[in-house]
Amino acid sequence: MSALAETVAAVRDDLAQRDGLLVAFSGGVDSSVVAALAHDALGDDAVACTAKSETLPAAELDDAVRVADEIGIRHELVEFSELSSPDFVENDEQRCYHCRSMRLGAMFDRARELGIDVVCDGTNASDVGEGHRPGLRAVEELDAYSPLLEHGIEKAQVRAIAREYDLSVADKPSMACLSSRIPTGLDVTEERLSRVEKAERLLRTWGFEQFRVRDHDGLARIEVGEDELATALDPDFVRAARDHIGDCGFDHVTLDLHGYRTGSVSPEDEQQGEDVVADVFGQEYPGGD
């Protein structure tokens, strides 16, 4: 038996000791692996739960529903609004803490309704060393259980396990909530979240895989993965970005030549996106209808 197979067996044995558990389920690769392992270990006593709010793109919710069905695990939805919290709307350096606290709080409420004592999340061993991660404090304070972290499973291993389970999200890029596209200090509003979601839906429709649209108070800063940058510099994309992303509600549209970077509007990025260098104005790409 390989080392990874031994680790997977250990996680399954660990989860099987529980009377039942609820998995905080986004449909991303981390929570999908936890859900698959939990379902494997506990069958119908494992439940996946997705929190629906303004910061979750509709496409991500659709993915979560689809992947839960793919795994075969029972799937619950809870709804709440981060925008009801002034602390979250203020969008300071603790925004992710406030968001994660509300999101996990909703999970624990649903777990209690179902008579389940344990809530699991998808935090893995790579997450703890990745810079500014205030959301992890909420995981600790609420005492959610992180089996991937507990067993030292890093991101590359998570994807390997997902492939073993033949999960369609095995190679899915990480997707933080929509509020991560708004620079620290700018209020998180429904208008900003909506136009970011519309713009990113277009990029997905056009075939981009790793991307973000950062909202600098009406200026859209597009980030794409390094291997997709040449496509973003194509004149057809330039015209499409001007005509269609501008129609999402942005005053100006720009392309960041540094490409996709996690946390590029977070407190640790001193430039706060000032490396916006290429206006991409002026069509053969389809619109979002």
Tab-separated table of N, CA and C in Angstrom, residues 101-262:
chain	number	residue	atom	x	y	z
A	101	SER	N	-16.833	33.012	9.954
A	101	SER	CA	-17.579	32.840	11.201
A	101	SER	C	-19.065	32.682	10.919
A	102	MET	N	-19.607	33.542	10.048
A	102	MET	CA	-21.031	33.450	9.706
A	102	MET	C	-21.342	32.169	8.949
A	103	ARG	N	-20.475	31.847	8.008
A	103	ARG	CA	-20.708	30.681	7.160
A	103	ARG	C	-20.672	29.389	7.992
A	104	LEU	N	-19.629	29.249	8.801
A	104	LEU	CA	-19.540	28.046	9.637
A	104	LEU	C	-20.622	28.046	10.716
A	105	GLY	N	-20.973	29.242	11.211
A	105	GLY	CA	-22.054	29.320	12.192
A	105	GLY	C	-23.349	28.767	11.631
A	106	ALA	N	-23.627	29.091	10.367
A	106	ALA	CA	-24.826	28.556	9.709
A	106	ALA	C	-24.734	27.040	9.564
A	107	MET	N	-23.509	26.529	9.336
A	107	MET	CA	-23.314	25.087	9.232
A	107	MET	C	-23.596	24.391	10.569
A	108	PHE	N	-23.088	24.967	11.643
A	108	PHE	CA	-23.322	24.372	12.954
A	108	PHE	C	-24.804	24.405	13.329
A	109	ASP	N	-25.503	25.485	12.949
A	109	ASP	CA	-26.947	25.559	13.207
A	109	ASP	C	-27.672	24.422	12.499
A	110	ARG	N	-27.328	24.201	11.203
A	110	ARG	CA	-27.983	23.130	10.468
A	110	ARG	C	-27.607	21.765	11.046
A	111	ALA	N	-26.349	21.606	11.443
A	111	ALA	CA	-25.924	20.334	12.036
A	111	ALA	C	-26.735	20.027	13.295
A	112	ARG	N	-26.942	21.030	14.138
A	112	ARG	CA	-27.737	20.814	15.355
A	112	ARG	C	-29.166	20.396	15.004
A	113	GLU	N	-29.735	21.032	13.951
A	113	GLU	CA	-31.081	20.670	13.519
A	113	GLU	C	-31.148	19.201	13.100
A	114	LEU	N	-30.050	18.708	12.548
A	114	LEU	CA	-29.994	17.335	12.048
A	114	LEU	C	-29.508	16.345	13.112
A	115	GLY	N	-29.184	16.847	14.302
A	115	GLY	CA	-28.683	15.983	15.365
A	115	GLY	C	-27.255	15.525	15.149
A	116	ILE	N	-26.465	16.350	14.460
A	116	ILE	CA	-25.067	16.020	14.159
A	116	ILE	C	-24.153	16.894	15.015
A	117	ASP	N	-23.146	16.273	15.616
A	117	ASP	CA	-22.256	16.997	16.526
A	117	ASP	C	-21.009	17.557	15.850
A	118	VAL	N	-20.582	16.978	14.732
A	118	VAL	CA	-19.288	17.320	14.135
A	118	VAL	C	-19.487	18.026	12.794
A	119	VAL	N	-18.837	19.177	12.640
A	119	VAL	CA	-18.792	19.887	11.357
A	119	VAL	C	-17.356	19.852	10.852
A	120	CYS	N	-17.177	19.366	9.640
A	120	CYS	CA	-15.854	19.292	9.023
A	120	CYS	C	-15.705	20.376	7.967
A	121	ASP	N	-14.481	20.816	7.756
A	121	ASP	CA	-14.215	21.714	6.637
A	121	ASP	C	-13.047	21.166	5.823
A	122	GLY	N	-12.720	21.857	4.725
A	122	GLY	CA	-11.710	21.359	3.801
A	122	GLY	C	-10.336	21.966	3.959
A	123	THR	N	-10.042	22.607	5.084
A	123	THR	CA	-8.704	23.162	5.293
A	123	THR	C	-7.662	22.060	5.165
A	124	ASN	N	-6.640	22.288	4.326
A	124	ASN	CA	-5.586	21.280	4.174
A	124	ASN	C	-4.267	21.789	4.743
A	125	ALA	N	-3.267	20.941	4.753
A	125	ALA	CA	-1.998	21.275	5.410
A	125	ALA	C	-1.230	22.372	4.692
A	126	SER	N	-1.542	22.633	3.423
A	126	SER	CA	-0.880	23.719	2.705
A	126	SER	C	-1.446	25.077	3.082
A	127	ASP	N	-2.697	25.111	3.542
A	127	ASP	CA	-3.373	26.384	3.813
A	127	ASP	C	-2.736	27.162	4.951
A	128	VAL	N	-2.220	26.452	5.950
A	128	VAL	CA	-1.772	27.138	7.161
A	128	VAL	C	-0.533	27.991	6.940
A	129	GLY	N	0.190	27.780	5.859
A	129	GLY	CA	1.385	28.580	5.611
A	129	GLY	C	1.219	29.594	4.506
A	130	GLU	N	-0.020	29.848	4.088
A	130	GLU	CA	-0.273	30.702	2.932
A	130	GLU	C	-0.653	32.118	3.325
A	131	GLY	N	0.250	32.843	3.949
A	131	GLY	CA	0.079	34.282	4.155
A	131	GLY	C	-1.139	34.626	5.002
A	132	HIS	N	-1.835	35.676	4.590
A	132	HIS	CA	-2.925	36.262	5.373
A	132	HIS	C	-4.175	35.393	5.246
A	133	ARG	N	-4.487	34.596	6.275
A	133	ARG	CA	-5.634	33.687	6.228
A	133	ARG	C	-6.454	33.819	7.519
A	134	PRO	N	-7.096	34.990	7.738
A	134	PRO	CA	-7.858	35.172	8.982
A	134	PRO	C	-9.029	34.222	9.117
A	135	GLY	N	-9.516	33.652	7.997
A	135	GLY	CA	-10.621	32.710	8.087
A	135	GLY	C	-10.290	31.485	8.909
A	136	LEU	N	-8.999	31.134	8.972
A	136	LEU	CA	-8.608	29.949	9.749
A	136	LEU	C	-8.868	30.149	11.242
A	137	ARG	N	-8.845	31.403	11.690
A	137	ARG	CA	-9.137	31.670	13.102
A	137	ARG	C	-10.581	31.294	13.427
A	138	ALA	N	-11.487	31.545	12.497
A	138	ALA	CA	-12.888	31.176	12.715
A	138	ALA	C	-13.041	29.663	12.825
A	139	VAL	N	-12.284	28.924	12.028
A	139	VAL	CA	-12.329	27.458	12.092
A	139	VAL	C	-11.920	26.994	13.483
A	140	GLU	N	-10.860	27.606	14.014
A	140	GLU	CA	-10.376	27.221	15.343
A	140	GLU	C	-11.379	27.611	16.427
A	141	GLU	N	-11.915	28.838	16.348
A	141	GLU	CA	-12.811	29.315	17.393
A	141	GLU	C	-14.110	28.514	17.456
A	142	LEU	N	-14.621	28.122	16.295
A	142	LEU	CA	-15.875	27.376	16.266
A	142	LEU	C	-15.661	25.875	16.429
A	143	ASP	N	-14.398	25.463	16.454
A	143	ASP	CA	-14.025	24.065	16.668
A	143	ASP	C	-14.545	23.155	15.562
A	144	ALA	N	-14.457	23.650	14.316
A	144	ALA	CA	-14.712	22.769	13.179
A	144	ALA	C	-13.530	21.818	13.040
A	145	TYR	N	-13.804	20.625	12.540
A	145	TYR	CA	-12.757	19.614	12.396
A	145	TYR	C	-12.248	19.612	10.958
A	146	SER	N	-10.934	19.650	10.799
A	146	SER	CA	-10.304	19.695	9.479
A	146	SER	C	-9.497	18.414	9.270
A	147	PRO	N	-10.113	17.357	8.738
A	147	PRO	CA	-9.416	16.067	8.634
A	147	PRO	C	-8.200	16.105	7.717
A	148	LEU	N	-8.236	16.913	6.657
A	148	LEU	CA	-7.070	16.987	5.766
A	148	LEU	C	-5.886	17.601	6.501
A	149	LEU	N	-6.151	18.640	7.263
A	149	LEU	CA	-5.099	19.274	8.054
A	149	LEU	C	-4.627	18.339	9.159
A	150	GLU	N	-5.551	17.712	9.830
A	150	GLU	CA	-5.219	16.819	10.943
A	150	GLU	C	-4.284	15.692	10.504
A	151	HIS	N	-4.459	15.227	9.268
A	151	HIS	CA	-3.647	14.117	8.769
A	151	HIS	C	-2.511	14.585	7.861
A	152	GLY	N	-2.239	15.887	7.853
A	152	GLY	CA	-1.077	16.412	7.140
A	152	GLY	C	-1.170	16.316	5.631
A	153	ILE	N	-2.371	16.369	5.087
A	153	ILE	CA	-2.554	16.216	3.642
A	153	ILE	C	-2.446	17.574	2.952
A	154	GLU	N	-1.469	17.718	2.056
A	154	GLU	CA	-1.241	18.980	1.352
A	154	GLU	C	-2.025	19.020	0.047
A	155	LYS	N	-2.017	20.194	-0.582
A	155	LYS	CA	-2.890	20.423	-1.743
A	155	LYS	C	-2.652	19.412	-2.875
A	156	ALA	N	-1.400	19.147	-3.211
A	156	ALA	CA	-1.120	18.207	-4.294
A	156	ALA	C	-1.687	16.826	-3.975
A	157	GLN	N	-1.623	16.433	-2.703
A	157	GLN	CA	-2.179	15.135	-2.301
A	157	GLN	C	-3.697	15.144	-2.358
A	158	VAL	N	-4.293	16.304	-2.019
A	158	VAL	CA	-5.754	16.423	-2.115
A	158	VAL	C	-6.198	16.138	-3.548
A	159	ARG	N	-5.493	16.743	-4.502
A	159	ARG	CA	-5.866	16.530	-5.908
A	159	ARG	C	-5.639	15.073	-6.324
A	160	ALA	N	-4.595	14.469	-5.803
A	160	ALA	CA	-4.343	13.055	-6.109
A	160	ALA	C	-5.469	12.173	-5.571
A	161	ILE	N	-5.940	12.474	-4.369
A	161	ILE	CA	-7.054	11.707	-3.791
A	161	ILE	C	-8.320	11.919	-4.620
A	162	ALA	N	-8.533	13.166	-5.060
A	162	ALA	CA	-9.708	13.461	-5.890
A	162	ALA	C	-9.685	12.634	-7.173
A	163	ARG	N	-8.490	12.454	-7.734
A	163	ARG	CA	-8.383	11.631	-8.951
A	163	ARG	C	-8.680	10.163	-8.642
A	164	GLU	N	-8.231	9.702	-7.472
A	164	GLU	CA	-8.510	8.322	-7.079
A	164	GLU	C	-10.018	8.090	-6.970
A	165	TYR	N	-10.728	9.115	-6.503
A	165	TYR	CA	-12.186	9.030	-6.391
A	165	TYR	C	-12.881	9.419	-7.696
A	166	ASP	N	-12.090	9.746	-8.710
A	166	ASP	CA	-12.623	10.125	-10.021
A	166	ASP	C	-13.559	11.324	-9.927
A	167	LEU	N	-13.177	12.293	-9.094
A	167	LEU	CA	-13.991	13.489	-8.938
A	167	LEU	C	-13.716	14.462	-10.089
A	168	SER	N	-14.760	15.025	-10.652
A	168	SER	CA	-14.610	15.932	-11.798
A	168	SER	C	-13.902	17.222	-11.429
A	169	VAL	N	-13.807	17.541	-10.133
A	169	VAL	CA	-13.176	18.792	-9.699
A	169	VAL	C	-11.717	18.593	-9.318
A	170	ALA	N	-11.127	17.444	-9.656
A	170	ALA	CA	-9.758	17.140	-9.228
A	170	ALA	C	-8.773	18.224	-9.629
A	171	ASP	N	-8.952	18.809	-10.794
A	171	ASP	CA	-8.022	19.836	-11.272
A	171	ASP	C	-8.650	21.219	-11.307
A	172	LYS	N	-9.766	21.382	-10.617
A	172	LYS	CA	-10.448	22.679	-10.609
A	172	LYS	C	-9.598	23.711	-9.878
A	173	PRO	N	-9.391	24.900	-10.488
A	173	PRO	CA	-8.635	25.956	-9.795
A	173	PRO	C	-9.359	26.407	-8.532
A	174	SER	N	-8.598	26.923	-7.582
A	174	SER	CA	-9.200	27.460	-6.366
A	174	SER	C	-10.095	28.642	-6.717
A	175	MET	N	-11.198	28.769	-5.992
A	175	MET	CA	-12.140	29.846	-6.275
A	175	MET	C	-12.606	30.464	-4.963
A	176	ALA	N	-11.998	31.573	-4.585
A	176	ALA	CA	-12.410	32.276	-3.371
A	176	ALA	C	-13.726	33.000	-3.623
A	177	CYS	N	-14.392	33.426	-2.557
A	177	CYS	CA	-15.697	34.067	-2.715
A	177	CYS	C	-15.547	35.412	-3.420
A	178	LEU	N	-16.661	35.922	-3.940
A	178	LEU	CA	-16.639	37.130	-4.769
A	178	LEU	C	-16.109	38.352	-4.028
A	179	SER	N	-16.264	38.405	-2.717
A	179	SER	CA	-15.792	39.578	-1.977
A	179	SER	C	-14.281	39.725	-2.030
A	180	SER	N	-13.568	38.638	-2.349
A	180	SER	CA	-12.108	38.706	-2.447
A	180	SER	C	-11.658	39.532	-3.641
A	181	ARG	N	-12.579	39.898	-4.522
A	181	ARG	CA	-12.237	40.711	-5.695
A	181	ARG	C	-12.288	42.207	-5.391
A	182	ILE	N	-12.721	42.570	-4.186
A	182	ILE	CA	-12.889	43.979	-3.822
A	182	ILE	C	-11.751	44.383	-2.888
A	183	PRO	N	-10.966	45.403	-3.239
A	183	PRO	CA	-9.806	45.773	-2.421
A	183	PRO	C	-10.191	46.111	-0.989
A	184	THR	N	-9.322	45.722	-0.065
A	184	THR	CA	-9.523	46.042	1.339
A	184	THR	C	-9.774	47.534	1.511
A	185	GLY	N	-10.813	47.863	2.279
A	185	GLY	CA	-11.151	49.259	2.536
A	185	GLY	C	-12.326	49.757	1.732
A	186	LEU	N	-12.625	49.112	0.607
A	186	LEU	CA	-13.828	49.446	-0.161
A	186	LEU	C	-14.977	48.593	0.354
A	187	ASP	N	-16.119	49.206	0.628
A	187	ASP	CA	-17.249	48.443	1.139
A	187	ASP	C	-17.645	47.331	0.171
A	188	VAL	N	-18.010	46.187	0.736
A	188	VAL	CA	-18.577	45.099	-0.065
A	188	VAL	C	-20.064	45.403	-0.246
A	189	THR	N	-20.483	45.594	-1.485
A	189	THR	CA	-21.884	45.905	-1.771
A	189	THR	C	-22.436	44.903	-2.775
A	190	GLU	N	-23.762	44.808	-2.808
A	190	GLU	CA	-24.402	43.907	-3.761
A	190	GLU	C	-24.088	44.316	-5.195
A	191	GLU	N	-24.001	45.623	-5.452
A	191	GLU	CA	-23.688	46.101	-6.797
A	191	GLU	C	-22.311	45.623	-7.247
A	192	ARG	N	-21.318	45.753	-6.380
A	192	ARG	CA	-19.961	45.333	-6.740
A	192	ARG	C	-19.879	43.822	-6.919
A	193	LEU	N	-20.511	43.077	-6.025
A	193	LEU	CA	-20.499	41.618	-6.149
A	193	LEU	C	-21.176	41.176	-7.446
A	194	SER	N	-22.262	41.832	-7.797
A	194	SER	CA	-23.026	41.452	-8.984
A	194	SER	C	-22.239	41.686	-10.264
A	195	ARG	N	-21.579	42.847	-10.375
A	195	ARG	CA	-20.868	43.116	-11.624
A	195	ARG	C	-19.613	42.255	-11.759
A	196	VAL	N	-18.987	41.916	-10.630
A	196	VAL	CA	-17.856	40.983	-10.686
A	196	VAL	C	-18.323	39.610	-11.159
A	197	GLU	N	-19.446	39.138	-10.600
A	197	GLU	CA	-19.954	37.821	-10.995
A	197	GLU	C	-20.290	37.794	-12.485
A	198	LYS	N	-20.931	38.841	-12.989
A	198	LYS	CA	-21.283	38.893	-14.415
A	198	LYS	C	-20.025	38.881	-15.286
A	199	ALA	N	-19.019	39.653	-14.889
A	199	ALA	CA	-17.788	39.732	-15.677
A	199	ALA	C	-17.053	38.400	-15.669
A	200	GLU	N	-16.982	37.745	-14.523
A	200	GLU	CA	-16.282	36.466	-14.450
A	200	GLU	C	-17.059	35.371	-15.180
A	201	ARG	N	-18.379	35.488	-15.227
A	201	ARG	CA	-19.168	34.525	-16.006
A	201	ARG	C	-18.797	34.618	-17.489
A	202	LEU	N	-18.555	35.844	-17.957
A	202	LEU	CA	-18.131	36.032	-19.345
A	202	LEU	C	-16.774	35.382	-19.595
A	203	LEU	N	-15.819	35.610	-18.693
A	203	LEU	CA	-14.489	35.021	-18.869
A	203	LEU	C	-14.571	33.495	-18.901
A	204	ARG	N	-15.437	32.940	-18.061
A	204	ARG	CA	-15.608	31.479	-18.065
A	204	ARG	C	-16.229	31.023	-19.385
A	205	THR	N	-17.209	31.775	-19.861
A	205	THR	CA	-17.853	31.448	-21.140
A	205	THR	C	-16.850	31.495	-22.281
A	206	TRP	N	-15.907	32.430	-22.199
A	206	TRP	CA	-14.906	32.590	-23.255
A	206	TRP	C	-13.771	31.574	-23.158
A	207	GLY	N	-13.804	30.694	-22.158
A	207	GLY	CA	-12.843	29.603	-22.100
A	207	GLY	C	-11.681	29.788	-21.144
A	208	PHE	N	-11.630	30.889	-20.408
A	208	PHE	CA	-10.553	31.073	-19.434
A	208	PHE	C	-10.784	30.155	-18.239
A	209	GLU	N	-9.698	29.682	-17.640
A	209	GLU	CA	-9.794	28.750	-16.526
A	209	GLU	C	-9.340	29.349	-15.206
A	210	GLN	N	-8.228	30.078	-15.199
A	210	GLN	CA	-7.711	30.690	-13.967
A	210	GLN	C	-7.777	32.195	-14.128
A	211	PHE	N	-8.673	32.843	-13.403
A	211	PHE	CA	-8.876	34.274	-13.620
A	211	PHE	C	-9.539	34.908	-12.400
A	212	ARG	N	-9.455	36.227	-12.349
A	212	ARG	CA	-10.202	37.041	-11.404
A	212	ARG	C	-10.535	38.358	-12.098
A	213	VAL	N	-11.647	38.965	-11.708
A	213	VAL	CA	-11.936	40.347	-12.084
A	213	VAL	C	-11.990	41.140	-10.791
A	214	ARG	N	-10.992	41.991	-10.574
A	214	ARG	CA	-10.918	42.813	-9.369
A	214	ARG	C	-11.675	44.118	-9.617
A	215	ASP	N	-12.474	44.517	-8.640
A	215	ASP	CA	-13.315	45.713	-8.773
A	215	ASP	C	-12.721	46.861	-7.985
A	216	HIS	N	-12.045	47.766	-8.698
A	216	HIS	CA	-11.439	48.941	-8.065
A	216	HIS	C	-12.392	50.119	-8.189
A	217	ASP	N	-13.513	50.015	-7.480
A	217	ASP	CA	-14.516	51.082	-7.439
A	217	ASP	C	-14.959	51.503	-8.836
A	218	GLY	N	-15.306	50.539	-9.651
A	218	GLY	CA	-15.796	50.826	-11.000
A	218	GLY	C	-14.796	50.538	-12.093
A	219	LEU	N	-13.542	50.294	-11.738
A	219	LEU	CA	-12.527	49.901	-12.704
A	219	LEU	C	-12.322	48.385	-12.586
A	220	ALA	N	-12.520	47.676	-13.685
A	220	ALA	CA	-12.332	46.226	-13.685
A	220	ALA	C	-10.887	45.912	-14.040
A	221	ARG	N	-10.191	45.196	-13.140
A	221	ARG	CA	-8.823	44.756	-13.418
A	221	ARG	C	-8.857	43.249	-13.630
A	222	ILE	N	-8.641	42.833	-14.863
A	222	ILE	CA	-8.707	41.416	-15.212
A	222	ILE	C	-7.358	40.759	-14.967
A	223	GLU	N	-7.357	39.661	-14.225
A	223	GLU	CA	-6.181	38.829	-14.056
A	223	GLU	C	-6.467	37.471	-14.684
A	224	VAL	N	-5.549	36.959	-15.488
A	224	VAL	CA	-5.668	35.604	-16.022
A	224	VAL	C	-4.363	34.865	-15.758
A	225	GLY	N	-4.426	33.541	-15.800
A	225	GLY	CA	-3.231	32.735	-15.585
A	225	GLY	C	-2.171	33.018	-16.634
A	226	GLU	N	-0.913	32.822	-16.262
A	226	GLU	CA	0.202	33.137	-17.158
A	226	GLU	C	0.075	32.432	-18.499
A	227	ASP	N	-0.405	31.187	-18.486
A	227	ASP	CA	-0.506	30.454	-19.746
A	227	ASP	C	-1.690	30.904	-20.600
A	228	GLU	N	-2.531	31.778	-20.054
A	228	GLU	CA	-3.669	32.303	-20.811
A	228	GLU	C	-3.503	33.774	-21.164
A	229	LEU	N	-2.355	34.349	-20.789
A	229	LEU	CA	-2.153	35.779	-20.996
A	229	LEU	C	-2.127	36.142	-22.476
A	230	ALA	N	-1.543	35.290	-23.300
A	230	ALA	CA	-1.490	35.583	-24.736
A	230	ALA	C	-2.901	35.690	-25.314
A	231	THR	N	-3.801	34.842	-24.850
A	231	THR	CA	-5.190	34.917	-25.315
A	231	THR	C	-5.825	36.232	-24.909
A	232	ALA	N	-5.521	36.683	-23.688
A	232	ALA	CA	-6.094	37.938	-23.207
A	232	ALA	C	-5.544	39.153	-23.942
A	233	LEU	N	-4.377	39.003	-24.564
A	233	LEU	CA	-3.796	40.106	-25.328
A	233	LEU	C	-4.254	40.106	-26.789
A	234	ASP	N	-5.006	39.097	-27.176
A	234	ASP	CA	-5.514	39.025	-28.543
A	234	ASP	C	-6.469	40.187	-28.806
A	235	PRO	N	-6.373	40.844	-29.949
A	235	PRO	CA	-7.247	41.996	-30.239
A	235	PRO	C	-8.734	41.677	-30.121
A	236	ASP	N	-9.126	40.450	-30.464
A	236	ASP	CA	-10.537	40.089	-30.338
A	236	ASP	C	-10.982	40.129	-28.881
A	237	PHE	N	-10.095	39.623	-27.981
A	237	PHE	CA	-10.444	39.681	-26.569
A	237	PHE	C	-10.480	41.119	-26.075
A	238	VAL	N	-9.565	41.931	-26.535
A	238	VAL	CA	-9.534	43.339	-26.141
A	238	VAL	C	-10.874	43.995	-26.455
A	239	ARG	N	-11.367	43.766	-27.665
A	239	ARG	CA	-12.640	44.370	-28.058
A	239	ARG	C	-13.799	43.791	-27.250
A	240	ALA	N	-13.752	42.464	-27.025
A	240	ALA	CA	-14.821	41.826	-26.254
A	240	ALA	C	-14.851	42.354	-24.826
A	241	ALA	N	-13.682	42.512	-24.229
A	241	ALA	CA	-13.609	43.014	-22.859
A	241	ALA	C	-14.202	44.407	-22.768
A	242	ARG	N	-13.862	45.250	-23.736
A	242	ARG	CA	-14.387	46.615	-23.730
A	242	ARG	C	-15.904	46.613	-23.883
A	243	ASP	N	-16.388	45.841	-24.839
A	243	ASP	CA	-17.810	45.908	-25.168
A	243	ASP	C	-18.694	45.197	-24.150
A	244	HIS	N	-18.237	44.067	-23.643
A	244	HIS	CA	-19.119	43.229	-22.833
A	244	HIS	C	-18.852	43.330	-21.337
A	245	ILE	N	-17.580	43.329	-20.924
A	245	ILE	CA	-17.301	43.471	-19.493
A	245	ILE	C	-17.663	44.876	-19.034
A	246	GLY	N	-17.436	45.858	-19.900
A	246	GLY	CA	-17.887	47.214	-19.575
A	246	GLY	C	-19.389	47.272	-19.355
A	247	ASP	N	-20.136	46.474	-20.116
A	247	ASP	CA	-21.586	46.444	-19.977
A	247	ASP	C	-22.050	45.834	-18.656
A	248	CYS	N	-21.152	45.171	-17.943
A	248	CYS	CA	-21.519	44.581	-16.657
A	248	CYS	C	-21.671	45.633	-15.560
A	249	GLY	N	-21.281	46.854	-15.865
A	249	GLY	CA	-21.425	47.924	-14.878
A	249	GLY	C	-20.135	48.624	-14.509
A	250	PHE	N	-19.036	48.325	-15.226
A	250	PHE	CA	-17.751	48.951	-14.946
A	250	PHE	C	-17.558	50.195	-15.817
A	251	ASP	N	-16.882	51.182	-15.261
A	251	ASP	CA	-16.574	52.400	-16.012
A	251	ASP	C	-15.371	52.210	-16.920
A	252	HIS	N	-14.400	51.413	-16.483
A	252	HIS	CA	-13.180	51.158	-17.258
A	252	HIS	C	-12.809	49.684	-17.110
A	253	VAL	N	-12.136	49.147	-18.110
A	253	VAL	CA	-11.697	47.757	-18.098
A	253	VAL	C	-10.203	47.717	-18.373
A	254	THR	N	-9.440	47.019	-17.528
A	254	THR	CA	-8.000	46.932	-17.695
A	254	THR	C	-7.541	45.488	-17.577
A	255	LEU	N	-6.349	45.224	-18.102
A	255	LEU	CA	-5.729	43.903	-17.995
A	255	LEU	C	-4.449	44.030	-17.192
A	256	ASP	N	-4.295	43.195	-16.178
A	256	ASP	CA	-3.094	43.194	-15.341
A	256	ASP	C	-2.047	42.289	-15.995
A	257	LEU	N	-0.949	42.875	-16.452
A	257	LEU	CA	0.078	42.095	-17.134
A	257	LEU	C	0.881	41.211	-16.192
A	258	HIS	N	0.699	41.379	-14.896
A	258	HIS	CA	1.311	40.446	-13.945
A	258	HIS	C	0.545	39.123	-13.920
A	259	GLY	N	-0.653	39.110	-14.453
A	259	GLY	CA	-1.443	37.889	-14.482
A	259	GLY	C	-2.107	37.581	-13.156
A	260	TYR	N	-2.665	36.386	-13.066
A	260	TYR	CA	-3.414	35.970	-11.881
A	260	TYR	C	-2.500	35.832	-10.672
A	261	ARG	N	-2.909	36.446	-9.564
A	261	ARG	CA	-2.194	36.331	-8.289
A	261	ARG	C	-3.220	36.237	-7.175
A	262	THR	N	-3.107	35.233	-6.303
A	262	THR	CA	-4.015	35.152	-5.172
A	262	THR	C	-3.752	36.318	-4.234
